[in-house]
PDB file of N, CA and C in Angstrom:
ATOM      1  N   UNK P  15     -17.002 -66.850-225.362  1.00 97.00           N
ATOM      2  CA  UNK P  15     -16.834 -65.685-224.527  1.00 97.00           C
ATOM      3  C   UNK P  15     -18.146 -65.410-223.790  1.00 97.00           C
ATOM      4  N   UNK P  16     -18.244 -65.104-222.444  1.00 98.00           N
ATOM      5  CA  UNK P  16     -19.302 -64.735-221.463  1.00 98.00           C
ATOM      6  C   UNK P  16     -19.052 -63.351-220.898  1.00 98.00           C
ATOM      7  N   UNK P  17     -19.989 -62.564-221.210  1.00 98.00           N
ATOM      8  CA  UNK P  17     -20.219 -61.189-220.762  1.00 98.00           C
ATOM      9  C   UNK P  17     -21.210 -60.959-219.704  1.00 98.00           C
ATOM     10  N   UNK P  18     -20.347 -60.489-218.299  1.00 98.00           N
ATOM     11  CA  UNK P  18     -20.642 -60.655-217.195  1.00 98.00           C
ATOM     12  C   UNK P  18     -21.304 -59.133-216.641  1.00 98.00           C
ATOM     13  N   UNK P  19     -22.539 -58.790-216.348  1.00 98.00           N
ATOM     14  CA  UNK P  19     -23.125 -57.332-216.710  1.00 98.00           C
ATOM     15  C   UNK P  19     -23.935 -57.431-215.669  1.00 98.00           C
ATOM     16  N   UNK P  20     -23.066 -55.966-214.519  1.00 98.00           N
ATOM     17  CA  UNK P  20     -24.021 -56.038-213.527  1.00 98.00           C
ATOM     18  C   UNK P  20     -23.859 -54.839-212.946  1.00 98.00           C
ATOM     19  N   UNK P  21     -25.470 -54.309-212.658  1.00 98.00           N
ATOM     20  CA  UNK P  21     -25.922 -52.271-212.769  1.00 98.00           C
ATOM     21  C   UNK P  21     -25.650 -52.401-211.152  1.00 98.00           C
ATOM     22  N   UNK P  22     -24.939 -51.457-211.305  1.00 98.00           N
ATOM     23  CA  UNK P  22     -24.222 -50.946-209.482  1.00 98.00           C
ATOM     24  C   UNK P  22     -24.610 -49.849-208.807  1.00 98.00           C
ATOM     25  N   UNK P  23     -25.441 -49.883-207.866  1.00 98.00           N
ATOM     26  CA  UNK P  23     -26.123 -48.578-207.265  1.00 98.00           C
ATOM     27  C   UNK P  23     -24.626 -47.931-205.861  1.00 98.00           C
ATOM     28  N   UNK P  24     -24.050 -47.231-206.420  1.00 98.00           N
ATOM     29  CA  UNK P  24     -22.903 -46.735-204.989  1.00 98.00           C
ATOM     30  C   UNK P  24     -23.718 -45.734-204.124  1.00 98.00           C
ATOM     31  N   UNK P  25     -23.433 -46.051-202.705  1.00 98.00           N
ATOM     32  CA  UNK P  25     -23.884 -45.164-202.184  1.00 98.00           C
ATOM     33  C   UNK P  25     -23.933 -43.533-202.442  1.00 98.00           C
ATOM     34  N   UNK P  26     -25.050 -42.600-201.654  1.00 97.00           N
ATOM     35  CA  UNK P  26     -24.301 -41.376-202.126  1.00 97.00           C
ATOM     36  C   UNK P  26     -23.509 -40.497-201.641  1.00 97.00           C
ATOM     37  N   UNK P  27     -22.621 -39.659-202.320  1.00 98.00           N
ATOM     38  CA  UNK P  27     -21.790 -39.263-201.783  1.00 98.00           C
ATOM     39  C   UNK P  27     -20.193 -40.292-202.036  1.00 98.00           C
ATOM     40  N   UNK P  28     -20.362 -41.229-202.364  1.00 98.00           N
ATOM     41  CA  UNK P  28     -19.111 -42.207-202.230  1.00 98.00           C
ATOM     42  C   UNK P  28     -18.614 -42.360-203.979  1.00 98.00           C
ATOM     43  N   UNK P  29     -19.240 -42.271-204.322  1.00 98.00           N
ATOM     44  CA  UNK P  29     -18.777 -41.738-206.290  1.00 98.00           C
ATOM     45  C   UNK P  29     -17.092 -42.126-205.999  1.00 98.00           C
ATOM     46  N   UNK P  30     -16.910 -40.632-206.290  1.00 98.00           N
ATOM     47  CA  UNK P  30     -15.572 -40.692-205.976  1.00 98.00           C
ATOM     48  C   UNK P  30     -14.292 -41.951-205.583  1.00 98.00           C
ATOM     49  N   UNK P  31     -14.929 -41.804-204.328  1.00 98.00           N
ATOM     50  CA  UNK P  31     -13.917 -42.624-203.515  1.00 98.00           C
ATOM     51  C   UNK P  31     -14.344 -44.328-204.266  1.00 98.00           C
ATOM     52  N   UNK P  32     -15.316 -44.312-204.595  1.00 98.00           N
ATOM     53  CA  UNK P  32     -15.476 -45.662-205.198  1.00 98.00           C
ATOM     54  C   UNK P  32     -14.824 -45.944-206.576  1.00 98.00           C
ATOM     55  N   UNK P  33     -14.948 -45.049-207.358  1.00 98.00           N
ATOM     56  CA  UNK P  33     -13.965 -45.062-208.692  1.00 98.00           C
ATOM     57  C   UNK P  33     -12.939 -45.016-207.846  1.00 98.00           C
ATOM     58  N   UNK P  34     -11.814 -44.602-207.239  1.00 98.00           N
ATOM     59  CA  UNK P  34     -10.447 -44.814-206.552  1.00 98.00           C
ATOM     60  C   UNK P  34      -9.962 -45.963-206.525  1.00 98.00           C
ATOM     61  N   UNK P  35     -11.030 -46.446-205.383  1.00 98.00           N
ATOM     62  CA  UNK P  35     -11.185 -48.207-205.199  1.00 98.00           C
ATOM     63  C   UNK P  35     -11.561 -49.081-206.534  1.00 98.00           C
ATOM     64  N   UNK P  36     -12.248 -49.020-207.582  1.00 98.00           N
ATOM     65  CA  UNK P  36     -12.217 -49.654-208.002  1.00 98.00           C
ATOM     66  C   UNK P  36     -11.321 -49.203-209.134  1.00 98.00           C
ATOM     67  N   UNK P  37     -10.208 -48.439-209.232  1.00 98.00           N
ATOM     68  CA  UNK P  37      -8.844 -48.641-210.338  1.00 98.00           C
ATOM     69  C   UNK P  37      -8.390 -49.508-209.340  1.00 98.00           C
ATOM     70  N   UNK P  38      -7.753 -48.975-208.226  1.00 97.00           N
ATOM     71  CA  UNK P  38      -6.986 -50.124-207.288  1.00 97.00           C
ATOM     72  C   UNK P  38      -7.436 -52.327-207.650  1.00 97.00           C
ATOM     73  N   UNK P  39      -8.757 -52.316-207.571  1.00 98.00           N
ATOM     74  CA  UNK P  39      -9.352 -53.648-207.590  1.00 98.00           C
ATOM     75  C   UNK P  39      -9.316 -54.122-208.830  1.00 98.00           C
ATOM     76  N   UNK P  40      -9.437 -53.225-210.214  1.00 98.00           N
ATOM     77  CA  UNK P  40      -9.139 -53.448-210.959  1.00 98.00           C
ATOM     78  C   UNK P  40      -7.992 -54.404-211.098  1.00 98.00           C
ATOM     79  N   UNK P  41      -6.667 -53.993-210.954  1.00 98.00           N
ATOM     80  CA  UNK P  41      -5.678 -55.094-210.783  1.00 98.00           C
ATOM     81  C   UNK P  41      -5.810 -56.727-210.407  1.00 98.00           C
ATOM     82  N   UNK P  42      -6.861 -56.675-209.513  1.00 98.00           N
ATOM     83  CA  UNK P  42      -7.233 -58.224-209.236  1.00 98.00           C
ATOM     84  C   UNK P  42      -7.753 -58.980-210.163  1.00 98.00           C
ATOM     85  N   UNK P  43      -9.240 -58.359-210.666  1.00 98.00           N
ATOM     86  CA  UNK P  43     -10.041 -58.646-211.715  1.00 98.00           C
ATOM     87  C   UNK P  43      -9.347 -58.978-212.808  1.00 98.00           C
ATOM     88  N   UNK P  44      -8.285 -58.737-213.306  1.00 98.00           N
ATOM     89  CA  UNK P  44      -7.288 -58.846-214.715  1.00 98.00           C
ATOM     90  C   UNK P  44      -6.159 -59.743-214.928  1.00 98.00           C
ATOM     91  N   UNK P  45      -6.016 -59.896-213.931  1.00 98.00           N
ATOM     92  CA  UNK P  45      -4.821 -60.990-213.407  1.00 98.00           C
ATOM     93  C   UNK P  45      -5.217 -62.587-213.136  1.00 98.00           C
ATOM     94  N   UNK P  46      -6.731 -62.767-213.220  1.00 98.00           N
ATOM     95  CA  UNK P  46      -7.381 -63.301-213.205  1.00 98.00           C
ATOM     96  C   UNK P  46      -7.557 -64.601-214.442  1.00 98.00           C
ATOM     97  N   UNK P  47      -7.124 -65.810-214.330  1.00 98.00           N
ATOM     98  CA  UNK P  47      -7.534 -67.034-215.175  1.00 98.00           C
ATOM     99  C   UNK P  47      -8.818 -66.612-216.069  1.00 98.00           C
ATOM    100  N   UNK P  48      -9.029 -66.714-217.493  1.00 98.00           N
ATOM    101  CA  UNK P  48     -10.119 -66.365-217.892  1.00 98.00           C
ATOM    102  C   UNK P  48     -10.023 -64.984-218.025  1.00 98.00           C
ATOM    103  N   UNK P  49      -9.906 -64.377-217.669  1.00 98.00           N
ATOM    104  CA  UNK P  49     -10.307 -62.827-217.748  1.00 98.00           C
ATOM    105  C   UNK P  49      -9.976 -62.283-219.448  1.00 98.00           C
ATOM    106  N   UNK P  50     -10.805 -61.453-219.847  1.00 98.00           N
ATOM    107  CA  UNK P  50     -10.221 -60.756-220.955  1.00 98.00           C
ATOM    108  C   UNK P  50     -10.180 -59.603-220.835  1.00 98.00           C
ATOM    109  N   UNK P  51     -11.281 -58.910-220.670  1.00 98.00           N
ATOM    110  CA  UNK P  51     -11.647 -57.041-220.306  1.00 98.00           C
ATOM    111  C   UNK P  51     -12.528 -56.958-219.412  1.00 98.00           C
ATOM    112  N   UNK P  52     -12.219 -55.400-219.128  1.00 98.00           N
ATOM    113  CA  UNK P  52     -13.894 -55.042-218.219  1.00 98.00           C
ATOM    114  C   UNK P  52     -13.865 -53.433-218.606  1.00 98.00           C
ATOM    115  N   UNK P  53     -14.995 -53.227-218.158  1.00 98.00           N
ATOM    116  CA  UNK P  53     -15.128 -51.911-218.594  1.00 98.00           C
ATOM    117  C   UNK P  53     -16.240 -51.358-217.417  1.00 98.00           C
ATOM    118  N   UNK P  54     -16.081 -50.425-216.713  1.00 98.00           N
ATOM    119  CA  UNK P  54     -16.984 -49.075-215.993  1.00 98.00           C
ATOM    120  C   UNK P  54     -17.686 -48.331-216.549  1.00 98.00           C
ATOM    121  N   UNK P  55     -18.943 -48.287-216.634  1.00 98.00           N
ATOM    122  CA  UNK P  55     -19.842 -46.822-216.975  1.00 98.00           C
ATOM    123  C   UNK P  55     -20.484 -46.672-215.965  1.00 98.00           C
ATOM    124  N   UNK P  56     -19.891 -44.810-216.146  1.00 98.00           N
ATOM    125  CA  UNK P  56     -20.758 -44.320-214.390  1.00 98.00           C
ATOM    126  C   UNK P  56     -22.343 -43.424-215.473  1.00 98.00           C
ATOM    127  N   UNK P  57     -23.550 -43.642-215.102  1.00 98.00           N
ATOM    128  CA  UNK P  57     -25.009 -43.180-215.571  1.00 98.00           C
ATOM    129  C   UNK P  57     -24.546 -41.857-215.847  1.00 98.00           C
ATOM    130  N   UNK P  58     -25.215 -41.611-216.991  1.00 98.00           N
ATOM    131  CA  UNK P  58     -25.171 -39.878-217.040  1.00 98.00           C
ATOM    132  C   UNK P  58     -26.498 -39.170-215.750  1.00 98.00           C
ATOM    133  N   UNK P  59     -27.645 -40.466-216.180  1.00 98.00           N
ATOM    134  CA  UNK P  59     -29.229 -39.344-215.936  1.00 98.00           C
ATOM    135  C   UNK P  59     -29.103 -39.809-214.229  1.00 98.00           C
ATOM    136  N   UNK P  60     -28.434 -40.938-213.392  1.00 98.00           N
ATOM    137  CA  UNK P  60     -28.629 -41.297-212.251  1.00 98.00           C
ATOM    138  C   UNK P  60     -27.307 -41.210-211.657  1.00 98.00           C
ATOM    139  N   UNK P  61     -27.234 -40.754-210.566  1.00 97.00           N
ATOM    140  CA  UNK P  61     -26.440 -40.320-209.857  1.00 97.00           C
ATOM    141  C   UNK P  61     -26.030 -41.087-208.908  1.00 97.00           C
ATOM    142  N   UNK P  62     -24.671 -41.889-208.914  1.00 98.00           N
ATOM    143  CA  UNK P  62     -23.862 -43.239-208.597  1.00 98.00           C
ATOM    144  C   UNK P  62     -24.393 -44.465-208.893  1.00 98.00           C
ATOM    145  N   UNK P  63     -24.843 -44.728-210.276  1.00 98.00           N
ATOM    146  CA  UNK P  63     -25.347 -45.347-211.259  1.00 98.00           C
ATOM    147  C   UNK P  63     -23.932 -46.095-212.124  1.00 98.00           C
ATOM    148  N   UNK P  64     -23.770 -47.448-211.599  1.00 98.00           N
ATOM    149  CA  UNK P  64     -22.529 -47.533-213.140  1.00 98.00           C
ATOM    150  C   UNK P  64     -22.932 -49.020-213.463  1.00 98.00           C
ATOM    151  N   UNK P  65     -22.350 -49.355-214.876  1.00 98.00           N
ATOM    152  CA  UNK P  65     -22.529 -50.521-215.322  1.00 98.00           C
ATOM    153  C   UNK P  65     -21.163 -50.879-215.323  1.00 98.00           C
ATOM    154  N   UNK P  66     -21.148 -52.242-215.062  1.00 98.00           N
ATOM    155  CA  UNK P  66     -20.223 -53.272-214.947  1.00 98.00           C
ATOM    156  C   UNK P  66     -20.083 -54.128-216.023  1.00 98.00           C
ATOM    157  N   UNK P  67     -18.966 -54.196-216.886  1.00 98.00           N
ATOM    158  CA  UNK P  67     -18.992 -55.043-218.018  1.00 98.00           C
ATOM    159  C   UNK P  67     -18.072 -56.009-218.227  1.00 98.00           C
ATOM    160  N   UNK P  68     -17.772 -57.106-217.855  1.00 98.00           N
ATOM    161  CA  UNK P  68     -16.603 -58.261-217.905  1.00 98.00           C
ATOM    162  C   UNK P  68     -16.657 -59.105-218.683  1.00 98.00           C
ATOM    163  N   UNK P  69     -16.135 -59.074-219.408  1.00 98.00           N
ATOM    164  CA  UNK P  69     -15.538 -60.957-220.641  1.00 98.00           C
ATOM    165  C   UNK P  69     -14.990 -61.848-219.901  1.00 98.00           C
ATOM    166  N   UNK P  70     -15.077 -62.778-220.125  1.00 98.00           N
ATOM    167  CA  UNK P  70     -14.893 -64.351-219.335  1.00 98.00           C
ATOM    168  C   UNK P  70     -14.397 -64.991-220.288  1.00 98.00           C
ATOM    169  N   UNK P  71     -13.465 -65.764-220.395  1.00 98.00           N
ATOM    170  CA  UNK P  71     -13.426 -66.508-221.862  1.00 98.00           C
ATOM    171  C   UNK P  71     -14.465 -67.705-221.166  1.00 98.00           C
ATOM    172  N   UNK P  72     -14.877 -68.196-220.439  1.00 98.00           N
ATOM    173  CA  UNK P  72     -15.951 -69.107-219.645  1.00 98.00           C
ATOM    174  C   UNK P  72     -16.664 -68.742-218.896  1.00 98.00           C
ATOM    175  N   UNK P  73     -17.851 -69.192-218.833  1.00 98.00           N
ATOM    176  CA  UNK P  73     -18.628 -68.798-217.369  1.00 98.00           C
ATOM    177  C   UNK P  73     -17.865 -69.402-216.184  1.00 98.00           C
ATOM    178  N   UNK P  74     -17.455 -70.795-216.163  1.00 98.00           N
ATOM    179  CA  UNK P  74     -16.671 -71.171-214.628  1.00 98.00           C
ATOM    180  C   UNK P  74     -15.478 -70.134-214.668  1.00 98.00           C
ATOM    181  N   UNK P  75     -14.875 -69.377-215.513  1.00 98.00           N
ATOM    182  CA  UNK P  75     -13.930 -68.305-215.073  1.00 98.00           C
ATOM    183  C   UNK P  75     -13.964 -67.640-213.873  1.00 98.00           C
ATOM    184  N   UNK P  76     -15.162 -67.192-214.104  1.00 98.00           N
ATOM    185  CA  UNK P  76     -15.985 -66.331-213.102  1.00 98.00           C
ATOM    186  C   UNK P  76     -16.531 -66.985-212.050  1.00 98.00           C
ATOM    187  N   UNK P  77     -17.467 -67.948-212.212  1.00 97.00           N
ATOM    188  CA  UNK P  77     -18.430 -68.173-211.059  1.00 97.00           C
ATOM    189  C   UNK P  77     -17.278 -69.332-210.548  1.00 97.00           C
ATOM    190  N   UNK P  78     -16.719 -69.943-210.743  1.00 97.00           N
ATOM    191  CA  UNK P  78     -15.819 -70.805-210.030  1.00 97.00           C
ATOM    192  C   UNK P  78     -14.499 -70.448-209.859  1.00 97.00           C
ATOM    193  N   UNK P  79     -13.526 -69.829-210.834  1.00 98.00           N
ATOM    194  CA  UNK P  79     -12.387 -69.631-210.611  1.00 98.00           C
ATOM    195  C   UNK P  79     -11.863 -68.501-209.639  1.00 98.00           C
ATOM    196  N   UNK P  80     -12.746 -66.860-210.107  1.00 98.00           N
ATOM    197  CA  UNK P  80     -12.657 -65.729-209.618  1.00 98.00           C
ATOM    198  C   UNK P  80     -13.305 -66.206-208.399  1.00 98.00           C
ATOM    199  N   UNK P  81     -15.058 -66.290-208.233  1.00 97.00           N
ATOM    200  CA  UNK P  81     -15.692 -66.606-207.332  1.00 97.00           C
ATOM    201  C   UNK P  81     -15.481 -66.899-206.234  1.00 97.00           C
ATOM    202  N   UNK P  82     -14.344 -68.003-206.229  1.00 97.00           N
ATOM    203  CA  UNK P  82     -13.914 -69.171-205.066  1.00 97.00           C
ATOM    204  C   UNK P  82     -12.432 -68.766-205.037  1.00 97.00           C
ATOM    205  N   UNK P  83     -12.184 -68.042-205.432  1.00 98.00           N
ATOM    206  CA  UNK P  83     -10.655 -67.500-205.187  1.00 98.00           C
ATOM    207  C   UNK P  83     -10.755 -66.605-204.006  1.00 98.00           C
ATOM    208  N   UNK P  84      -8.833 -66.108-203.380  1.00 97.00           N
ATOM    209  CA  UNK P  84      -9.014 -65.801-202.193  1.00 97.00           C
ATOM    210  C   UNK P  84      -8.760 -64.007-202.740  1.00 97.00           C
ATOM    211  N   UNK P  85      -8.433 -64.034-204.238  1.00 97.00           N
ATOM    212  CA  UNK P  85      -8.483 -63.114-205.176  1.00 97.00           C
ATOM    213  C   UNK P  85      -9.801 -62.169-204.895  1.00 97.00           C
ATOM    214  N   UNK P  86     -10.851 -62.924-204.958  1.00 97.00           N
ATOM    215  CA  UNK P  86     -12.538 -62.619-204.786  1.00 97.00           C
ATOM    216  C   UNK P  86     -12.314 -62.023-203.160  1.00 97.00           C
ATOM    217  N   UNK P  87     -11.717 -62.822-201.991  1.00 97.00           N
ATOM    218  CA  UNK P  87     -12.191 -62.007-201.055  1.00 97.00           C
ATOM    219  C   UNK P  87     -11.971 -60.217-200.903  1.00 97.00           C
ATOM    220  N   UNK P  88     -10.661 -60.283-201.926  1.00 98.00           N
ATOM    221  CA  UNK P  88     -10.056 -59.152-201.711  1.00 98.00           C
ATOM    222  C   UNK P  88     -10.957 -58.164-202.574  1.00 98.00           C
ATOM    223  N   UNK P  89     -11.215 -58.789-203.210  1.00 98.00           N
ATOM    224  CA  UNK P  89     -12.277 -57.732-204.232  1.00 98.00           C
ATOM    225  C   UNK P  89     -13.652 -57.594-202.984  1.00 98.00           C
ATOM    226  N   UNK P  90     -14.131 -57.994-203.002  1.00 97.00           N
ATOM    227  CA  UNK P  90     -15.443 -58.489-202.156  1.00 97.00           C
ATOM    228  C   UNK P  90     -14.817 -56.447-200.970  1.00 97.00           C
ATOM    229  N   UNK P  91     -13.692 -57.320-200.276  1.00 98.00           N
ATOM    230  CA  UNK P  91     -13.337 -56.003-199.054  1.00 98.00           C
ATOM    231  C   UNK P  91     -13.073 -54.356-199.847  1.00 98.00           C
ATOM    232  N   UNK P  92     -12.590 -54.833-200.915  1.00 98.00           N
ATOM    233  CA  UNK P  92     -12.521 -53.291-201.638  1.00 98.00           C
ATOM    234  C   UNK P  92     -13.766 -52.708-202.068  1.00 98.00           C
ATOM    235  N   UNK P  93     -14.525 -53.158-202.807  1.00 98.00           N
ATOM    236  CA  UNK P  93     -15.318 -52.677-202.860  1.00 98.00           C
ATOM    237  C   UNK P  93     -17.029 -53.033-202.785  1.00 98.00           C
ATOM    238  N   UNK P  94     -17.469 -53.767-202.173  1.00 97.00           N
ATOM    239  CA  UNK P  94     -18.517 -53.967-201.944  1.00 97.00           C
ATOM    240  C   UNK P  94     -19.078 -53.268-200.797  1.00 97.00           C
ATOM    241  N   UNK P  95     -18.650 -53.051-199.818  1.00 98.00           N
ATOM    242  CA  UNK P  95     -19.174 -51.960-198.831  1.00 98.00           C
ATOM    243  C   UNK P  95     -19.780 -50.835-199.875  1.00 98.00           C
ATOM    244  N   UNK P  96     -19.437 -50.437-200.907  1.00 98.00           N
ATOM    245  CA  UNK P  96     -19.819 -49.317-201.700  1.00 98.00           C
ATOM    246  C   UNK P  96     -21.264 -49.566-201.873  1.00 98.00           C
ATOM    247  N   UNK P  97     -21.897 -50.606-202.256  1.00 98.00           N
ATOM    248  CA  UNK P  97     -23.258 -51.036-202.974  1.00 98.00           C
ATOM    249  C   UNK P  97     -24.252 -51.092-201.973  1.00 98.00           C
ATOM    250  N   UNK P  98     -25.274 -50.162-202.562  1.00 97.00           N
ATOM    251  CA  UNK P  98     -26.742 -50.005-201.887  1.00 97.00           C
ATOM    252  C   UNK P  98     -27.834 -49.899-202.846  1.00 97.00           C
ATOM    253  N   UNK P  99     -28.810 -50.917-203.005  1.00 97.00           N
ATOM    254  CA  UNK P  99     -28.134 -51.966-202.623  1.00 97.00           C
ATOM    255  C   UNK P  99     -28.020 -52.875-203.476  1.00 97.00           C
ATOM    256  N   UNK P 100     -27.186 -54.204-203.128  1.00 95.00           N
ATOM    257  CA  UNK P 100     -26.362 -54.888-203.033  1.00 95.00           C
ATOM    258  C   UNK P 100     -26.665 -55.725-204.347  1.00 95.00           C
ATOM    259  N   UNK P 101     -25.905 -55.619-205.534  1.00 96.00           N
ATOM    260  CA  UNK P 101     -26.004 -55.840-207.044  1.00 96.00           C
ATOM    261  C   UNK P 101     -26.496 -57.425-207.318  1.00 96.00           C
ATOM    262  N   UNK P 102     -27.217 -57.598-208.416  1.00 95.00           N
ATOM    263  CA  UNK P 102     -27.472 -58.894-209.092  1.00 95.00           C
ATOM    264  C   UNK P 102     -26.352 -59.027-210.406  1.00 95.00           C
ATOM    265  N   UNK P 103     -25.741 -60.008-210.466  1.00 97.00           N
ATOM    266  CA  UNK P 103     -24.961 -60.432-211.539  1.00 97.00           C
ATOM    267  C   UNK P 103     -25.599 -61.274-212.870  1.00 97.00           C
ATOM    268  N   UNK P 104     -25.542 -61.061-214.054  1.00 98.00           N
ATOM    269  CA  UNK P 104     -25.989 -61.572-214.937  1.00 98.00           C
ATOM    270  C   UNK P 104     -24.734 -61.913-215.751  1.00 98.00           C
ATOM    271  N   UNK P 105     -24.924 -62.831-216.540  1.00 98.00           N
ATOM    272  CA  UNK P 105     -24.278 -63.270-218.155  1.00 98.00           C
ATOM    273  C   UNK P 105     -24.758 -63.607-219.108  1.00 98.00           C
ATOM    274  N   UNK P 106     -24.166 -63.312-220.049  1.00 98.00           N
ATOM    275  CA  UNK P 106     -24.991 -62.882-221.261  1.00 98.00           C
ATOM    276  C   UNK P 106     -23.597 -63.725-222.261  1.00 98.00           C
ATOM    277  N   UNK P 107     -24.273 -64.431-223.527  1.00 97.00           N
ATOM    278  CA  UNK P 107     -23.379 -64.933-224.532  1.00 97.00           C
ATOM    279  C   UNK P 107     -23.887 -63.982-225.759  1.00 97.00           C
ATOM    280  N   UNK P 108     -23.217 -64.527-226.906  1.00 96.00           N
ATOM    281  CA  UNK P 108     -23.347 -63.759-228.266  1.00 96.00           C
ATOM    282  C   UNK P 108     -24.403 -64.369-228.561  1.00 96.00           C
ATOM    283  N   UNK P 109     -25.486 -63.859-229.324  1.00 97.00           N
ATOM    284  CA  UNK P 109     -26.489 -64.355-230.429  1.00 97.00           C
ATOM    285  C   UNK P 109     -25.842 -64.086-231.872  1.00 97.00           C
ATOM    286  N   UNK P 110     -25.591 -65.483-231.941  1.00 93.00           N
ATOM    287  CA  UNK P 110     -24.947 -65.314-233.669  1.00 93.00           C
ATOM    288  C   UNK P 110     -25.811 -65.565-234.404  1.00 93.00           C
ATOM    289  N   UNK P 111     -26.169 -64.080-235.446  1.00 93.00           N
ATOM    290  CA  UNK P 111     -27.202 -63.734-236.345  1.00 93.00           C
ATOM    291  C   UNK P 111     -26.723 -64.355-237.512  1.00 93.00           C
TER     292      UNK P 111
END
């Protein structure tokens, strides 16, 4: 499993309307080869501050399947106009203690 974690600055003022858009986009993201969960946290202390949290059962889930899908453009038009600016993506695996 690959946990896909990436801090989202939304413009301000667009909060709102960006949680809207992203239940709507949600649907894409899930329907998705690979996919398992995701999860939204909007910052308590920063204001249009959220973390992005996705399971992959693979990294090519993501960077090749979603990525290069025409799935991705549609995500890309929903909500990326939102980001200022414009997010770094990371992944992260388990450290088995």
């Amino acid at each position: 499993m690959i946990l896909e974690a990436v801090m989202l600055q939304v413009k301000q003022g667009k909060e709102k309307e960006y949680e809207e858009a992203f239940l709507e986009a949600s649907k894409i993201i899930s329907s998705m080869k690979g996919y398992i969960s995701h999860e939204l946290q909007r910052c308590i202390e920063v204001k249009g501050k959220y973390l992005l949290l996705v399971k992959w059962e693979t990294l090519e889930d993501h960077t090749v399947g979603f990525r290069q899908s025409k799935e991705y453009r549609e995500w890309k038009k929903q909500l990326h106009h939102f980001y200022d600016p414009f997010p770094t993506v990371e992944h992260f695996e388990n450290v088995q203690l």
